[in-house]
mmCIF file of C-alpha atoms in Angstrom:
data_model
loop_
_atom_site.group_PDB
_atom_site.id
_atom_site.type_symbol
_atom_site.label_atom_id
_atom_site.label_comp_id
_atom_site.label_asym_id
_atom_site.label_seq_id
_atom_site.Cartn_x
_atom_site.Cartn_y
_atom_site.Cartn_z
ATOM 1 C CA UNK A 1 -15.249 -2.143 15.361
ATOM 2 C CA UNK A 2 -12.820 0.361 15.180
ATOM 3 C CA UNK A 3 -8.992 0.036 14.449
ATOM 4 C CA UNK A 4 -6.030 2.309 13.764
ATOM 5 C CA UNK A 5 -2.595 0.938 12.790
ATOM 6 C CA UNK A 6 0.353 3.592 12.593
ATOM 7 C CA UNK A 7 3.986 2.756 11.751
ATOM 8 C CA UNK A 8 7.010 4.169 11.145
ATOM 9 C CA UNK A 9 10.014 2.104 9.630
ATOM 10 C CA UNK A 10 13.645 3.237 9.013
ATOM 11 C CA UNK A 11 15.830 1.620 7.355
ATOM 12 C CA UNK A 12 19.988 1.973 6.333
ATOM 13 C CA UNK A 13 21.691 -0.485 3.938
ATOM 14 C CA UNK A 14 24.991 -0.747 3.017
ATOM 15 C CA UNK A 15 24.594 -0.286 -1.516
ATOM 16 C CA UNK A 16 27.859 -0.440 -2.415
ATOM 17 C CA UNK A 17 28.323 -3.274 -4.356
ATOM 18 C CA UNK A 18 24.782 -3.022 -6.043
ATOM 19 C CA UNK A 19 25.662 0.676 -7.047
ATOM 20 C CA UNK A 20 28.484 -0.690 -8.155
ATOM 21 C CA UNK A 21 27.137 -3.107 -10.397
ATOM 22 C CA UNK A 22 24.820 -0.076 -11.440
ATOM 23 C CA UNK A 23 27.240 2.444 -12.869
ATOM 24 C CA UNK A 24 29.730 2.376 -15.682
ATOM 25 C CA UNK A 25 32.800 1.412 -15.286
ATOM 26 C CA UNK A 26 33.606 5.224 -16.073
ATOM 27 C CA UNK A 27 32.136 6.549 -13.662
ATOM 28 C CA UNK A 28 33.104 4.086 -10.688
ATOM 29 C CA UNK A 29 35.970 1.575 -11.436
ATOM 30 C CA UNK A 30 36.271 0.548 -7.784
ATOM 31 C CA UNK A 31 33.137 -0.096 -4.887
ATOM 32 C CA UNK A 32 33.303 2.848 -2.976
ATOM 33 C CA UNK A 33 30.924 3.079 0.192
ATOM 34 C CA UNK A 34 27.663 3.727 -0.249
ATOM 35 C CA UNK A 35 24.562 4.092 2.716
ATOM 36 C CA UNK A 36 20.565 3.898 1.229
ATOM 37 C CA UNK A 37 18.285 5.423 3.611
ATOM 38 C CA UNK A 38 14.486 3.984 3.535
ATOM 39 C CA UNK A 39 11.544 5.563 5.679
ATOM 40 C CA UNK A 40 7.950 4.050 5.190
ATOM 41 C CA UNK A 41 5.300 5.985 7.066
ATOM 42 C CA UNK A 42 1.764 3.961 7.388
ATOM 43 C CA UNK A 43 -1.434 5.589 8.657
ATOM 44 C CA UNK A 44 -4.676 2.885 8.411
ATOM 45 C CA UNK A 45 -8.429 3.630 10.310
ATOM 46 C CA UNK A 46 -11.153 1.328 9.905
ATOM 47 C CA UNK A 47 -14.583 1.544 10.749
ATOM 48 C CA UNK A 48 -17.248 -0.879 10.739
ATOM 49 C CA UNK A 49 -21.173 -0.526 12.475
ATOM 50 C CA UNK A 50 -23.035 -3.941 12.117
ATOM 51 C CA UNK A 51 -26.479 -4.624 13.062
ATOM 52 C CA UNK A 52 -27.186 -8.169 13.474
ATOM 53 C CA UNK A 53 -30.325 -10.127 14.489
ATOM 54 C CA UNK A 54 -33.036 -12.563 14.025
ATOM 55 C CA UNK A 55 -37.205 -11.776 13.500
ATOM 56 C CA UNK A 56 -39.422 -15.291 13.122
ATOM 57 C CA UNK A 57 -37.292 -17.265 10.634
ATOM 58 C CA UNK A 58 -35.041 -14.336 9.380
ATOM 59 C CA UNK A 59 -31.355 -14.145 10.258
ATOM 60 C CA UNK A 60 -30.004 -10.817 8.769
ATOM 61 C CA UNK A 61 -26.943 -8.479 9.010
ATOM 62 C CA UNK A 62 -26.333 -5.190 7.747
ATOM 63 C CA UNK A 63 -23.954 -2.447 8.019
ATOM 64 C CA UNK A 64 -21.253 0.286 6.643
ATOM 65 C CA UNK A 65 -16.843 -0.341 5.982
ATOM 66 C CA UNK A 66 -14.477 2.121 6.328
ATOM 67 C CA UNK A 67 -10.717 2.292 5.652
ATOM 68 C CA UNK A 68 -8.816 5.386 4.987
ATOM 69 C CA UNK A 69 -5.104 4.618 4.253
ATOM 70 C CA UNK A 70 -1.772 6.646 3.583
ATOM 71 C CA UNK A 71 1.269 6.045 3.003
ATOM 72 C CA UNK A 72 4.331 7.765 2.775
ATOM 73 C CA UNK A 73 7.991 6.242 1.235
ATOM 74 C CA UNK A 74 11.371 8.009 0.985
ATOM 75 C CA UNK A 75 13.934 6.325 -0.771
ATOM 76 C CA UNK A 76 17.676 8.511 -0.462
ATOM 77 C CA UNK A 77 21.309 7.291 -1.669
ATOM 78 C CA UNK A 78 23.030 10.494 -1.596
ATOM 79 C CA UNK A 79 26.481 10.954 -3.422
ATOM 80 C CA UNK A 80 28.891 10.234 -0.524
ATOM 81 C CA UNK A 81 31.545 12.248 0.947
ATOM 82 C CA UNK A 82 34.559 12.323 -1.527
ATOM 83 C CA UNK A 83 33.196 10.450 -4.610
ATOM 84 C CA UNK A 84 33.662 12.576 -6.756
ATOM 85 C CA UNK A 85 37.174 13.685 -5.796
ATOM 86 C CA UNK A 86 38.144 9.520 -5.707
ATOM 87 C CA UNK A 87 36.897 9.348 -9.135
ATOM 88 C CA UNK A 88 37.405 12.400 -10.779
ATOM 89 C CA UNK A 89 33.958 13.835 -10.630
ATOM 90 C CA UNK A 90 32.262 11.623 -12.216
ATOM 91 C CA UNK A 91 29.128 12.674 -11.787
ATOM 92 C CA UNK A 92 29.155 16.708 -11.831
ATOM 93 C CA UNK A 93 25.450 17.867 -12.191
ATOM 94 C CA UNK A 94 23.951 15.571 -10.291
ATOM 95 C CA UNK A 95 23.579 16.448 -6.277
ATOM 96 C CA UNK A 96 22.365 12.980 -5.026
ATOM 97 C CA UNK A 97 22.763 9.117 -6.225
ATOM 98 C CA UNK A 98 18.819 8.582 -5.940
ATOM 99 C CA UNK A 99 15.856 10.849 -3.917
ATOM 100 C CA UNK A 100 12.723 9.680 -4.535
ATOM 101 C CA UNK A 101 9.418 10.755 -2.161
ATOM 102 C CA UNK A 102 5.715 8.415 -2.940
ATOM 103 C CA UNK A 103 2.946 9.839 -1.378
ATOM 104 C CA UNK A 104 -0.734 7.756 -1.552
ATOM 105 C CA UNK A 105 -3.988 7.620 -0.206
ATOM 106 C CA UNK A 106 -6.333 5.101 -0.090
ATOM 107 C CA UNK A 107 -10.288 5.688 1.107
ATOM 108 C CA UNK A 108 -13.227 2.654 0.959
ATOM 109 C CA UNK A 109 -16.503 2.854 2.163
ATOM 110 C CA UNK A 110 -19.071 0.189 1.904
ATOM 111 C CA UNK A 111 -22.158 -0.923 2.734
ATOM 112 C CA UNK A 112 -23.294 -3.957 3.389
ATOM 113 C CA UNK A 113 -26.626 -6.645 4.032
ATOM 114 C CA UNK A 114 -27.460 -10.051 3.611
ATOM 115 C CA UNK A 115 -30.573 -11.945 5.242
ATOM 116 C CA UNK A 116 -30.851 -15.729 5.122
ATOM 117 C CA UNK A 117 -34.881 -17.555 4.862
ATOM 118 C CA UNK A 118 -34.771 -20.399 7.644
ATOM 119 C CA UNK A 119 -37.006 -22.638 5.804
ATOM 120 C CA UNK A 120 -36.938 -25.666 7.720
ATOM 121 C CA UNK A 121 -33.841 -26.983 10.400
ATOM 122 C CA UNK A 122 -31.839 -28.275 7.050
ATOM 123 C CA UNK A 123 -32.865 -26.000 4.578
ATOM 124 C CA UNK A 124 -31.601 -22.147 4.558
ATOM 125 C CA UNK A 125 -31.603 -19.628 1.468
ATOM 126 C CA UNK A 126 -29.281 -16.713 1.895
ATOM 127 C CA UNK A 127 -29.046 -13.467 -0.185
ATOM 128 C CA UNK A 128 -27.091 -10.417 0.508
ATOM 129 C CA UNK A 129 -25.773 -7.397 -1.456
ATOM 130 C CA UNK A 130 -22.442 -5.415 -0.804
ATOM 131 C CA UNK A 131 -21.434 -2.057 -2.765
ATOM 132 C CA UNK A 132 -18.808 -0.471 -2.846
ATOM 133 C CA UNK A 133 -16.327 3.019 -3.213
ATOM 134 C CA UNK A 134 -12.766 2.967 -3.472
ATOM 135 C CA UNK A 135 -10.440 6.442 -4.713
ATOM 136 C CA UNK A 136 -6.771 6.221 -4.749
ATOM 137 C CA UNK A 137 -4.222 8.729 -5.189
ATOM 138 C CA UNK A 138 -0.252 8.941 -4.853
ATOM 139 C CA UNK A 139 2.447 11.773 -5.714
ATOM 140 C CA UNK A 140 5.849 11.051 -6.491
ATOM 141 C CA UNK A 141 8.841 13.042 -6.893
ATOM 142 C CA UNK A 142 12.011 11.470 -7.850
ATOM 143 C CA UNK A 143 15.410 12.802 -9.457
ATOM 144 C CA UNK A 144 19.379 11.975 -9.255
ATOM 145 C CA UNK A 145 21.868 10.448 -11.120
ATOM 146 C CA UNK A 146 20.426 7.438 -11.520
ATOM 147 C CA UNK A 147 16.856 8.806 -12.166
ATOM 148 C CA UNK A 148 18.234 10.659 -14.865
ATOM 149 C CA UNK A 149 17.025 13.812 -13.450
ATOM 150 C CA UNK A 150 14.063 15.131 -12.082
ATOM 151 C CA UNK A 151 10.444 12.884 -12.394
ATOM 152 C CA UNK A 152 7.437 13.925 -10.613
ATOM 153 C CA UNK A 153 3.842 11.972 -11.469
ATOM 154 C CA UNK A 154 0.834 12.271 -10.041
ATOM 155 C CA UNK A 155 -2.373 9.938 -10.412
ATOM 156 C CA UNK A 156 -5.777 8.838 -9.596
ATOM 157 C CA UNK A 157 -7.695 5.914 -9.668
ATOM 158 C CA UNK A 158 -11.333 4.760 -8.539
ATOM 159 C CA UNK A 159 -13.453 1.706 -8.402
ATOM 160 C CA UNK A 160 -17.010 1.211 -7.353
ATOM 161 C CA UNK A 161 -19.650 -1.715 -7.764
ATOM 162 C CA UNK A 162 -22.352 -3.822 -5.997
ATOM 163 C CA UNK A 163 -21.306 -7.512 -5.545
ATOM 164 C CA UNK A 164 -24.647 -9.599 -5.151
ATOM 165 C CA UNK A 165 -24.472 -13.130 -2.626
ATOM 166 C CA UNK A 166 -26.742 -16.310 -2.889
ATOM 167 C CA UNK A 167 -26.734 -19.534 -1.594
ATOM 168 C CA UNK A 168 -28.488 -22.607 -0.664
ATOM 169 C CA UNK A 169 -27.855 -24.734 2.282
ATOM 170 C CA UNK A 170 -28.946 -27.630 2.810
ATOM 171 C CA UNK A 171 -27.374 -30.391 5.713
ATOM 172 C CA UNK A 172 -27.739 -33.587 4.030
ATOM 173 C CA UNK A 173 -27.584 -35.402 7.853
ATOM 174 C CA UNK A 174 -27.860 -34.221 11.863
ATOM 175 C CA UNK A 175 -24.342 -35.001 12.348
#
């Protein structure tokens, strides 16, 4: 199976009272109209290939799995027009209250297989494995008054492993 998901979300929110609480009274002695805008873009692609069947007393399934996700996030709280003039220039060294951008990527690749031995109408034994490899990265750039200046961060992580599966099924009755 294959799937592709793409979503973009943009929101605007009045943060006047939140920013009033978060700043000192020396900076902003009264509530002032301020808007925050946020954008989130997500692209997600998933592909799974399976092969399943039966041979004599054995049922089997195996396959490959791939997923790639990219997400971008932007948050922006500009200094509103007239803000510095209204409060006697309390934030002279910043061009924005807050601006942040984060991009992340994640890739996963997996292979799996499982066999079931049907020993009788009531008894089955199952064994399987799933191996996976996941890699992810992010880059973040933030600046503005609420951030205390500019900060840039990048990071990577990965994980891999094998997950076993074992089971015994026994039906105690025909129901």
